[in-house]
Amino acid sequence: MTVPGDTERAENGTPLLEVRDLTVHHGQLRALEGISLRVFPGEVYAIIGANGAGKSTLLRTIAGLHRPTTGTVLFDGRDVTRLRPERRATQGIVMVPEGRRLFGSLSVEENLKVGATYARPGPWTIERVYELFGWMRERSNQKTAQLSGGEQQSVAIGRALVANPRVLLLDELSLGLAPVVVQRIYGMLSQILATGLTVLLVEQDVSQALRVASRVQCLLEGRTTLEGEPGDLTPERVEAAYFGLGETAAGGGDAGGGNGGQPVPSAGHRSPVPGGGQAMGQSSGGGSEQLWPG
Amino acid sequence: MSLITETTARPAGKLRVTRSRRNVAWTGAGALIVVVVLALLPYIVYSGTTSIIVQAFIVLTLASMWNLLAGYAGLVSVGQQVFVGLGAYFVLILAIHGTSPFAALPVAVIACAVAALPLWWLVSRLRSGYFAIATWVLAATVMLIIERFSSIGGGTGMPLPGLSGLSSVLLTAYTYWAGLAVTVVALATMYLLLRGRLGLVLTAIRDDEVAARSSGARVGLARLLVFVVAGAGCGAAGAVLAISQLQVQPGAVFSVQWTAEMAFATIIGGLGTIEGPIIGTAVYMVLQQTLASYNAWYLIILGLVAIIIALWSRRGLWGLVDEHLHFRLFPVGYWLWPEDVSRPSRLLSRLRRSGA
Amino acid sequence: MAWVNAIIQGVLTGGLYALFACGLSLMFGVMKVVNLAHGDLAVVAGYVAIGVITVTRIPVLWSFLIVVPVMALLGYVLQRTIIQSALDRSVLTTLIVTFGLSVVIENGLLQFFTANSRAIGTDLALVRDSFKVGSQIQIGYLLVVIFAVAVVVLLGLQYFLSASKYGRLIRAVADDREAAQLAGADYRHVFGIAAALAFGTVALAGISYGMYSQLQPTTGTDTILLFAFAAVVIGGLGSLWGTLLGGVVLGVAQQIGAQINISDEVLAGYIVFLAVLVLRPQGLTSRRTQS
């Protein structure tokens, strides 16, 4: 299965991370069906989608925390589908898990040290993380429970960075954080991305994802509904793919990876987003279900 | 197809819900016949044989109670010997005061149920492993307290009075019937409890305790009930033990070996199945009788087999029967039958194929 | 004066009980495994020490150098095999399996070594001798040494857990196993190391008790496991230093009980344990560490 637009990307070489036709079950429930994606070196690849779309499951499967029912995960051309998460981490697939998951009884510095224990050689050190996050050094002896949510997220990112990942998996960085803090975290992220790190991120906050991503894939109920580069996607199409509105989002352009022309399941009972047609990044006031926060 | 679509995509009218593939009445009739035959046994066989069967009754009763605790309520008690000991001592105390030991038996059972309440209050706040050792400490404590009273034999124990009037043949037969009655009542009580509301609540707790709590299941009460019933059952077995041994010795009746035997029999037969303890008791008796002259070897072998089964088999020996034949002697769950499928096994295999 | 003596003896015995308890506490704190074979393994260590001393004729105290590493290795292996596969199934399975191990070990010892009690190093001056404080208080050198060993072991464990690479990983895995995996740590290996530490202390406990008193096949459960557990609960679940406090409280309670009536020694300890369970279920130290 080739996706239009992939050909030019492929000029960058072989994909660093490739997922082929992945299906994952949680018990009897199918969380993902036939998902494929290719992440090339230096790319920032964003997976977007609503709650329960399967984004986190996809990331956790790539990190090795779930076993897929079928499908393969290739890293640097090698099949890692059966590898344990800790082996993948030492090979360079490092994840910042959803909800931060810091070691609560350890200090900030100890959290970073655990991250560095099995680090690959590379540019990132605890020292460099301290330089990146100015506040961290002087609070390095505090227990992480004493930190704010945004600070905890920074430590979680730092803990992943010091392992010197070849691909960094970021699961819902914005989760549970105030919009201002999300802004700041993503501001930091841009700095990190400038180092050329390959990133696969999962995000509910679409505007943040589209701002940093070089490529986007949208999931709905475990299937891909849209794929493309942010510049080529109109908000209407993203929204249709996000909510599974009537039209077949997989219709035109470079979209539709893995969907095989099947109609996208309709979710007509859900109300469309207020002011959904406006341009990305624009503020739409205080809507309750807001796809593009300011 | 997933289970969800399999069960919700069809109209509700097309599903039948039954307890079992086979008619439960057959099992009931069979059980009745078995009980009648067992009841007549003292007229047929020698007293040596009935004493061995009394031992089996004790182990079966204990195993069923431990199964109720660990297999259904998730309470791994390593201190159930406290009730064996208390049951034996209640019979002894009543017998010292002139009651016939056989008449004392039901009183001892009730006393054990009552004694279970404060003991539960002491250990109920502990979970899993700590609950296990705490019950063990309780058993040791109760034994140490009882050993302080020299009027009931102190640390060495004493013979059970009140039975000297009976001929040995009658005594053996009465003991046997007492053991049979205790076992039948214990099994019936457990079966009826698990078929009823308690069974549902316990299943809900086993699947997801938080969800069970939030949907109104009174988790604490259900566990308390199980602990009290298991206490009464183990007390009944202890009472029968005292009568069959004709003496009560603290070190023997409060021995952790009782818990080892009930736990191993349950695990080998099948934890969390009503049939399991029966099979496990059979295995236990065979091993114990064949290895009787080799001291502790039967316990060592039982322990090793229990470890192996706990690690590698889901539901013991009965689990193997169940998996291959979908057969339940005492069904407490439900089968969901689509109308167009004549055997639930086919539904099951379809579910398996669809990735269950 | 007899009471002062009882309290001093009790405090010193508390060191022995802390040795009993810290391995149990460590395994629960890290792996959530309550090892019901804990005490029986201590007895095994004692019997192995007796065997090593008898066969090789090395000085008694040297047996520690052999038995502690051997038990630590056994701990790693048991954790990586039986205990880990039990953990992979359920917590209930770990209880069944360790209880099975306990019964098998105890009856195995009974079968091979009879119910006779055995002591270690009875001819050593360290074991036999004591010194007098004032005219009525007599303190055995051995108890003082065991107490010191317990303190050193606890200090060592604390230092290891807080300052070493593996100590950090042990705490990280105890906090969040999955997050530790994402950082590249193989939690099974880390569990194995924690079990090795715990079993090392178990060996110390078993040999020490063999020198202080006598070992029988049943000592593992009716003394070591139950006292260890009482000390853990009194001191506070999952707290390393709590085990020393719990051990001391248990020891003092027992000695005071023995003063009242010599046969009430053990019972007095359990009554204090039950009182703590009722009045202060979180233990005497409310500080929460590790778990």
PDB file of C-alpha atoms in Angstrom, chain C residues 24-263:
ATOM      1  CA  LEU C  24       9.726  -9.805  53.781  1.00  0.00           C
ATOM      2  CA  SER C  25       9.156  -6.063  53.719  1.00  0.00           C
ATOM      3  CA  LEU C  26      11.525  -5.530  50.795  1.00  0.00           C
ATOM      4  CA  MET C  27       9.886  -8.179  48.622  1.00  0.00           C
ATOM      5  CA  PHE C  28       6.457  -6.803  49.334  1.00  0.00           C
ATOM      6  CA  GLY C  29       7.561  -3.215  48.795  1.00  0.00           C
ATOM      7  CA  VAL C  30       9.100  -3.901  45.405  1.00  0.00           C
ATOM      8  CA  MET C  31       7.194  -6.812  43.892  1.00  0.00           C
ATOM      9  CA  LYS C  32       4.003  -6.866  45.974  1.00  0.00           C
ATOM     10  CA  VAL C  33       4.899 -10.466  46.738  1.00  0.00           C
ATOM     11  CA  VAL C  34       4.255 -11.765  50.230  1.00  0.00           C
ATOM     12  CA  ASN C  35       6.632 -14.664  50.408  1.00  0.00           C
ATOM     13  CA  LEU C  36       4.985 -17.224  52.679  1.00  0.00           C
ATOM     14  CA  ALA C  37       8.100 -19.405  52.386  1.00  0.00           C
ATOM     15  CA  HIS C  38      10.211 -16.583  53.838  1.00  0.00           C
ATOM     16  CA  GLY C  39      10.834 -18.229  57.202  1.00  0.00           C
ATOM     17  CA  ASP C  40      11.363 -21.705  55.817  1.00  0.00           C
ATOM     18  CA  LEU C  41      14.033 -20.368  53.496  1.00  0.00           C
ATOM     19  CA  ALA C  42      15.750 -18.842  56.526  1.00  0.00           C
ATOM     20  CA  VAL C  43      15.741 -22.264  58.162  1.00  0.00           C
ATOM     21  CA  VAL C  44      17.122 -23.773  54.965  1.00  0.00           C
ATOM     22  CA  ALA C  45      19.947 -21.227  55.137  1.00  0.00           C
ATOM     23  CA  GLY C  46      20.620 -22.284  58.718  1.00  0.00           C
ATOM     24  CA  TYR C  47      20.702 -25.963  57.797  1.00  0.00           C
ATOM     25  CA  VAL C  48      22.982 -25.224  54.841  1.00  0.00           C
ATOM     26  CA  ALA C  49      25.309 -23.347  57.193  1.00  0.00           C
ATOM     27  CA  ILE C  50      25.357 -26.324  59.560  1.00  0.00           C
ATOM     28  CA  GLY C  51      26.135 -28.584  56.617  1.00  0.00           C
ATOM     29  CA  VAL C  52      28.903 -26.330  55.329  1.00  0.00           C
ATOM     30  CA  ILE C  53      30.480 -26.043  58.779  1.00  0.00           C
ATOM     31  CA  THR C  54      30.292 -29.797  59.353  1.00  0.00           C
ATOM     32  CA  VAL C  55      31.681 -30.773  55.971  1.00  0.00           C
ATOM     33  CA  THR C  56      34.389 -28.155  55.418  1.00  0.00           C
ATOM     34  CA  ARG C  57      35.221 -27.542  59.089  1.00  0.00           C
ATOM     35  CA  ILE C  58      35.579 -23.841  58.449  1.00  0.00           C
ATOM     36  CA  PRO C  59      35.090 -21.459  61.381  1.00  0.00           C
ATOM     37  CA  VAL C  60      31.405 -20.885  62.114  1.00  0.00           C
ATOM     38  CA  LEU C  61      31.377 -17.208  61.226  1.00  0.00           C
ATOM     39  CA  TRP C  62      32.894 -17.890  57.819  1.00  0.00           C
ATOM     40  CA  SER C  63      29.794 -19.810  56.883  1.00  0.00           C
ATOM     41  CA  PHE C  64      28.070 -16.456  56.377  1.00  0.00           C
ATOM     42  CA  LEU C  65      30.463 -15.712  53.542  1.00  0.00           C
ATOM     43  CA  ILE C  66      29.310 -18.836  51.748  1.00  0.00           C
ATOM     44  CA  VAL C  67      25.651 -19.122  52.692  1.00  0.00           C
ATOM     45  CA  VAL C  68      24.600 -15.492  52.185  1.00  0.00           C
ATOM     46  CA  PRO C  69      25.750 -15.335  48.542  1.00  0.00           C
ATOM     47  CA  VAL C  70      24.329 -18.797  47.866  1.00  0.00           C
ATOM     48  CA  MET C  71      20.934 -17.766  49.222  1.00  0.00           C
ATOM     49  CA  ALA C  72      21.088 -14.484  47.304  1.00  0.00           C
ATOM     50  CA  LEU C  73      21.688 -16.458  44.125  1.00  0.00           C
ATOM     51  CA  LEU C  74      18.828 -18.794  45.023  1.00  0.00           C
ATOM     52  CA  GLY C  75      16.638 -15.723  45.541  1.00  0.00           C
ATOM     53  CA  TYR C  76      17.482 -14.385  42.101  1.00  0.00           C
ATOM     54  CA  VAL C  77      16.798 -17.747  40.476  1.00  0.00           C
ATOM     55  CA  LEU C  78      13.542 -18.394  42.363  1.00  0.00           C
ATOM     56  CA  GLN C  79      12.321 -14.901  41.519  1.00  0.00           C
ATOM     57  CA  ARG C  80      13.161 -15.198  37.829  1.00  0.00           C
ATOM     58  CA  THR C  81      11.480 -18.597  37.558  1.00  0.00           C
ATOM     59  CA  ILE C  82       8.710 -19.622  39.916  1.00  0.00           C
ATOM     60  CA  ILE C  83       7.803 -16.352  41.582  1.00  0.00           C
ATOM     61  CA  GLN C  84       7.839 -14.365  38.327  1.00  0.00           C
ATOM     62  CA  SER C  85       5.598 -16.839  36.541  1.00  0.00           C
ATOM     63  CA  ALA C  86       3.256 -16.795  39.534  1.00  0.00           C
ATOM     64  CA  LEU C  87       3.253 -12.981  39.414  1.00  0.00           C
ATOM     65  CA  ASP C  88       2.463 -13.088  35.706  1.00  0.00           C
ATOM     66  CA  ARG C  89      -0.712 -14.987  36.581  1.00  0.00           C
ATOM     67  CA  SER C  90      -1.991 -13.210  39.682  1.00  0.00           C
ATOM     68  CA  VAL C  91      -1.138 -12.108  43.198  1.00  0.00           C
ATOM     69  CA  LEU C  92      -3.273 -14.989  44.439  1.00  0.00           C
ATOM     70  CA  THR C  93      -1.022 -17.403  42.560  1.00  0.00           C
ATOM     71  CA  THR C  94       2.064 -15.999  44.301  1.00  0.00           C
ATOM     72  CA  LEU C  95       0.408 -16.762  47.635  1.00  0.00           C
ATOM     73  CA  ILE C  96      -0.517 -20.298  46.617  1.00  0.00           C
ATOM     74  CA  VAL C  97       2.929 -20.973  45.207  1.00  0.00           C
ATOM     75  CA  THR C  98       4.897 -19.552  48.137  1.00  0.00           C
ATOM     76  CA  PHE C  99       2.603 -21.321  50.598  1.00  0.00           C
ATOM     77  CA  GLY C 100       3.180 -24.533  48.634  1.00  0.00           C
ATOM     78  CA  LEU C 101       6.932 -23.916  48.803  1.00  0.00           C
ATOM     79  CA  SER C 102       6.683 -23.340  52.536  1.00  0.00           C
ATOM     80  CA  VAL C 103       4.892 -26.637  53.171  1.00  0.00           C
ATOM     81  CA  VAL C 104       7.186 -28.544  50.820  1.00  0.00           C
ATOM     82  CA  ILE C 105      10.347 -27.126  52.412  1.00  0.00           C
ATOM     83  CA  GLU C 106       9.132 -27.669  55.951  1.00  0.00           C
ATOM     84  CA  ASN C 107       8.088 -31.258  55.387  1.00  0.00           C
ATOM     85  CA  GLY C 108      11.174 -31.903  53.305  1.00  0.00           C
ATOM     86  CA  LEU C 109      13.367 -30.774  56.195  1.00  0.00           C
ATOM     87  CA  LEU C 110      11.302 -32.938  58.540  1.00  0.00           C
ATOM     88  CA  GLN C 111      11.723 -35.898  56.255  1.00  0.00           C
ATOM     89  CA  PHE C 112      15.471 -35.575  55.741  1.00  0.00           C
ATOM     90  CA  PHE C 113      16.662 -34.033  58.993  1.00  0.00           C
ATOM     91  CA  THR C 114      13.959 -35.212  61.474  1.00  0.00           C
ATOM     92  CA  ALA C 115      12.249 -32.916  63.937  1.00  0.00           C
ATOM     93  CA  ASN C 116      15.416 -32.647  66.066  1.00  0.00           C
ATOM     94  CA  SER C 117      16.503 -29.141  66.835  1.00  0.00           C
ATOM     95  CA  ARG C 118      19.931 -27.975  65.792  1.00  0.00           C
ATOM     96  CA  ALA C 119      22.024 -25.070  66.952  1.00  0.00           C
ATOM     97  CA  ILE C 120      24.931 -23.277  65.299  1.00  0.00           C
ATOM     98  CA  GLY C 121      28.240 -22.438  66.954  1.00  0.00           C
ATOM     99  CA  THR C 122      27.319 -23.447  70.507  1.00  0.00           C
ATOM    100  CA  ASP C 123      31.007 -23.679  71.419  1.00  0.00           C
ATOM    101  CA  LEU C 124      31.801 -20.147  70.313  1.00  0.00           C
ATOM    102  CA  ALA C 125      32.646 -17.636  73.016  1.00  0.00           C
ATOM    103  CA  LEU C 126      30.547 -15.114  71.127  1.00  0.00           C
ATOM    104  CA  VAL C 127      27.507 -17.348  71.488  1.00  0.00           C
ATOM    105  CA  ARG C 128      28.106 -18.512  75.048  1.00  0.00           C
ATOM    106  CA  ASP C 129      29.472 -15.487  76.836  1.00  0.00           C
ATOM    107  CA  SER C 130      27.796 -12.479  78.247  1.00  0.00           C
ATOM    108  CA  PHE C 131      28.732  -9.382  80.187  1.00  0.00           C
ATOM    109  CA  LYS C 132      27.198  -7.885  83.270  1.00  0.00           C
ATOM    110  CA  VAL C 133      25.812  -4.410  83.662  1.00  0.00           C
ATOM    111  CA  GLY C 134      25.426  -3.681  87.347  1.00  0.00           C
ATOM    112  CA  SER C 135      24.729  -6.715  89.434  1.00  0.00           C
ATOM    113  CA  GLN C 136      21.556  -8.114  87.856  1.00  0.00           C
ATOM    114  CA  ILE C 137      21.569  -7.369  84.167  1.00  0.00           C
ATOM    115  CA  GLN C 138      23.344  -9.870  82.042  1.00  0.00           C
ATOM    116  CA  ILE C 139      23.644  -9.277  78.323  1.00  0.00           C
ATOM    117  CA  GLY C 140      24.784 -11.860  75.806  1.00  0.00           C
ATOM    118  CA  TYR C 141      27.459 -10.692  73.381  1.00  0.00           C
ATOM    119  CA  LEU C 142      25.647 -12.456  70.568  1.00  0.00           C
ATOM    120  CA  LEU C 143      22.441 -10.413  70.898  1.00  0.00           C
ATOM    121  CA  VAL C 144      24.436  -7.188  70.861  1.00  0.00           C
ATOM    122  CA  VAL C 145      26.291  -8.307  67.752  1.00  0.00           C
ATOM    123  CA  ILE C 146      23.069  -9.383  66.026  1.00  0.00           C
ATOM    124  CA  PHE C 147      21.484  -6.029  66.834  1.00  0.00           C
ATOM    125  CA  ALA C 148      24.502  -4.269  65.370  1.00  0.00           C
ATOM    126  CA  VAL C 149      24.348  -6.474  62.284  1.00  0.00           C
ATOM    127  CA  ALA C 150      20.668  -5.622  61.853  1.00  0.00           C
ATOM    128  CA  VAL C 151      21.424  -1.907  62.018  1.00  0.00           C
ATOM    129  CA  VAL C 152      24.298  -2.298  59.548  1.00  0.00           C
ATOM    130  CA  VAL C 153      22.093  -4.332  57.199  1.00  0.00           C
ATOM    131  CA  LEU C 154      19.334  -1.733  57.305  1.00  0.00           C
ATOM    132  CA  LEU C 155      21.826   1.083  56.750  1.00  0.00           C
ATOM    133  CA  GLY C 156      23.352  -0.854  53.895  1.00  0.00           C
ATOM    134  CA  LEU C 157      19.991  -1.535  52.304  1.00  0.00           C
ATOM    135  CA  GLN C 158      19.036   2.090  52.643  1.00  0.00           C
ATOM    136  CA  TYR C 159      22.296   3.239  51.123  1.00  0.00           C
ATOM    137  CA  PHE C 160      21.994   0.735  48.304  1.00  0.00           C
ATOM    138  CA  LEU C 161      18.407   1.723  47.525  1.00  0.00           C
ATOM    139  CA  SER C 162      19.060   5.447  47.613  1.00  0.00           C
ATOM    140  CA  ALA C 163      22.499   5.759  46.084  1.00  0.00           C
ATOM    141  CA  SER C 164      23.232   2.895  43.727  1.00  0.00           C
ATOM    142  CA  LYS C 165      22.110   2.434  40.162  1.00  0.00           C
ATOM    143  CA  TYR C 166      20.237  -0.764  40.918  1.00  0.00           C
ATOM    144  CA  GLY C 167      18.738   0.688  44.086  1.00  0.00           C
ATOM    145  CA  ARG C 168      17.319   3.518  42.018  1.00  0.00           C
ATOM    146  CA  LEU C 169      15.974   1.054  39.480  1.00  0.00           C
ATOM    147  CA  ILE C 170      14.402  -1.031  42.250  1.00  0.00           C
ATOM    148  CA  ARG C 171      12.553   2.012  43.551  1.00  0.00           C
ATOM    149  CA  ALA C 172      11.583   3.053  40.027  1.00  0.00           C
ATOM    150  CA  VAL C 173      10.211  -0.399  39.214  1.00  0.00           C
ATOM    151  CA  ALA C 174       8.320  -0.479  42.520  1.00  0.00           C
ATOM    152  CA  ASP C 175       6.756   2.883  41.609  1.00  0.00           C
ATOM    153  CA  ASP C 176       5.812   2.139  38.028  1.00  0.00           C
ATOM    154  CA  ARG C 177       6.890  -1.058  36.345  1.00  0.00           C
ATOM    155  CA  GLU C 178       5.750  -0.005  32.884  1.00  0.00           C
ATOM    156  CA  ALA C 179       7.406   3.395  32.964  1.00  0.00           C
ATOM    157  CA  ALA C 180      10.622   1.676  34.034  1.00  0.00           C
ATOM    158  CA  GLN C 181      10.381  -0.626  31.032  1.00  0.00           C
ATOM    159  CA  LEU C 182      10.005   2.414  28.796  1.00  0.00           C
ATOM    160  CA  ALA C 183      13.256   3.693  30.277  1.00  0.00           C
ATOM    161  CA  GLY C 184      14.937   0.480  29.177  1.00  0.00           C
ATOM    162  CA  ALA C 185      14.887  -1.375  32.490  1.00  0.00           C
ATOM    163  CA  ASP C 186      14.109  -5.086  32.450  1.00  0.00           C
ATOM    164  CA  TYR C 187      11.896  -5.222  35.524  1.00  0.00           C
ATOM    165  CA  ARG C 188      12.261  -8.992  35.810  1.00  0.00           C
ATOM    166  CA  HIS C 189      16.001  -8.598  36.275  1.00  0.00           C
ATOM    167  CA  VAL C 190      15.443  -5.760  38.742  1.00  0.00           C
ATOM    168  CA  PHE C 191      12.959  -7.924  40.653  1.00  0.00           C
ATOM    169  CA  GLY C 192      15.570 -10.661  40.684  1.00  0.00           C
ATOM    170  CA  ILE C 193      18.109  -8.322  42.244  1.00  0.00           C
ATOM    171  CA  ALA C 194      15.622  -7.199  44.882  1.00  0.00           C
ATOM    172  CA  ALA C 195      14.875 -10.854  45.648  1.00  0.00           C
ATOM    173  CA  ALA C 196      18.601 -11.576  45.890  1.00  0.00           C
ATOM    174  CA  LEU C 197      18.949  -8.788  48.461  1.00  0.00           C
ATOM    175  CA  ALA C 198      15.940 -10.070  50.381  1.00  0.00           C
ATOM    176  CA  PHE C 199      17.235 -13.639  50.382  1.00  0.00           C
ATOM    177  CA  GLY C 200      20.628 -12.437  51.547  1.00  0.00           C
ATOM    178  CA  THR C 201      18.980 -10.962  54.628  1.00  0.00           C
ATOM    179  CA  VAL C 202      16.946 -14.151  54.990  1.00  0.00           C
ATOM    180  CA  ALA C 203      20.189 -16.131  55.181  1.00  0.00           C
ATOM    181  CA  LEU C 204      21.548 -13.767  57.829  1.00  0.00           C
ATOM    182  CA  ALA C 205      18.317 -14.144  59.781  1.00  0.00           C
ATOM    183  CA  GLY C 206      18.351 -17.946  59.626  1.00  0.00           C
ATOM    184  CA  ILE C 207      21.970 -18.378  60.693  1.00  0.00           C
ATOM    185  CA  SER C 208      21.652 -15.729  63.404  1.00  0.00           C
ATOM    186  CA  TYR C 209      18.624 -17.449  64.848  1.00  0.00           C
ATOM    187  CA  GLY C 210      20.459 -20.772  64.735  1.00  0.00           C
ATOM    188  CA  MET C 211      23.182 -19.211  66.890  1.00  0.00           C
ATOM    189  CA  TYR C 212      20.800 -17.386  69.208  1.00  0.00           C
ATOM    190  CA  SER C 213      18.438 -20.322  69.708  1.00  0.00           C
ATOM    191  CA  GLN C 214      17.772 -23.568  67.861  1.00  0.00           C
ATOM    192  CA  LEU C 215      16.457 -24.433  64.429  1.00  0.00           C
ATOM    193  CA  GLN C 216      13.738 -26.974  63.782  1.00  0.00           C
ATOM    194  CA  PRO C 217      11.837 -27.591  60.561  1.00  0.00           C
ATOM    195  CA  THR C 218       8.819 -25.753  62.019  1.00  0.00           C
ATOM    196  CA  THR C 219      10.862 -22.758  63.197  1.00  0.00           C
ATOM    197  CA  GLY C 220      10.480 -21.218  59.756  1.00  0.00           C
ATOM    198  CA  THR C 221       6.772 -20.631  60.096  1.00  0.00           C
ATOM    199  CA  ASP C 222       5.872 -20.599  63.776  1.00  0.00           C
ATOM    200  CA  THR C 223       8.742 -18.304  64.690  1.00  0.00           C
ATOM    201  CA  ILE C 224      10.479 -16.587  61.808  1.00  0.00           C
ATOM    202  CA  LEU C 225       7.630 -15.887  59.377  1.00  0.00           C
ATOM    203  CA  LEU C 226       5.053 -14.947  61.990  1.00  0.00           C
ATOM    204  CA  PHE C 227       7.441 -12.774  64.029  1.00  0.00           C
ATOM    205  CA  ALA C 228       8.693 -11.142  60.852  1.00  0.00           C
ATOM    206  CA  PHE C 229       5.153 -10.361  59.820  1.00  0.00           C
ATOM    207  CA  ALA C 230       4.229  -9.025  63.256  1.00  0.00           C
ATOM    208  CA  ALA C 231       7.290  -6.755  63.159  1.00  0.00           C
ATOM    209  CA  VAL C 232       6.400  -5.523  59.666  1.00  0.00           C
ATOM    210  CA  VAL C 233       2.820  -4.691  60.646  1.00  0.00           C
ATOM    211  CA  ILE C 234       3.795  -3.039  63.934  1.00  0.00           C
ATOM    212  CA  GLY C 235       6.492  -0.990  62.244  1.00  0.00           C
ATOM    213  CA  GLY C 236       4.411  -0.009  59.251  1.00  0.00           C
ATOM    214  CA  LEU C 237       4.029  -1.822  55.941  1.00  0.00           C
ATOM    215  CA  GLY C 238       6.778  -1.213  53.452  1.00  0.00           C
ATOM    216  CA  SER C 239       9.036   0.806  55.715  1.00  0.00           C
ATOM    217  CA  LEU C 240      12.579  -0.514  56.178  1.00  0.00           C
ATOM    218  CA  TRP C 241      13.364   1.280  59.411  1.00  0.00           C
ATOM    219  CA  GLY C 242       9.861   0.468  60.579  1.00  0.00           C
ATOM    220  CA  THR C 243      10.933  -3.165  60.689  1.00  0.00           C
ATOM    221  CA  LEU C 244      13.541  -2.302  63.325  1.00  0.00           C
ATOM    222  CA  LEU C 245      11.014  -0.356  65.366  1.00  0.00           C
ATOM    223  CA  GLY C 246       8.458  -3.138  64.923  1.00  0.00           C
ATOM    224  CA  GLY C 247      11.039  -5.751  65.879  1.00  0.00           C
ATOM    225  CA  VAL C 248      11.996  -3.837  69.002  1.00  0.00           C
ATOM    226  CA  VAL C 249       8.363  -3.349  70.066  1.00  0.00           C
ATOM    227  CA  LEU C 250       7.679  -7.041  69.463  1.00  0.00           C
ATOM    228  CA  GLY C 251      10.797  -8.067  71.363  1.00  0.00           C
ATOM    229  CA  VAL C 252      10.030  -5.849  74.342  1.00  0.00           C
ATOM    230  CA  ALA C 253       6.402  -7.045  74.428  1.00  0.00           C
ATOM    231  CA  GLN C 254       7.583 -10.656  74.453  1.00  0.00           C
ATOM    232  CA  GLN C 255      10.126 -10.104  77.210  1.00  0.00           C
ATOM    233  CA  ILE C 256       7.616  -8.242  79.354  1.00  0.00           C
ATOM    234  CA  GLY C 257       5.120 -11.038  78.743  1.00  0.00           C
ATOM    235  CA  ALA C 258       7.733 -13.555  79.804  1.00  0.00           C
ATOM    236  CA  GLN C 259       8.292 -11.580  83.010  1.00  0.00           C
ATOM    237  CA  ILE C 260       4.608 -11.908  83.874  1.00  0.00           C
ATOM    238  CA  ASN C 261       4.399 -15.572  82.980  1.00  0.00           C
ATOM    239  CA  ILE C 262       7.175 -17.475  81.307  1.00  0.00           C
ATOM    240  CA  SER C 263       4.766 -19.286  78.953  1.00  0.00           C
TER     241      SER C 263
END
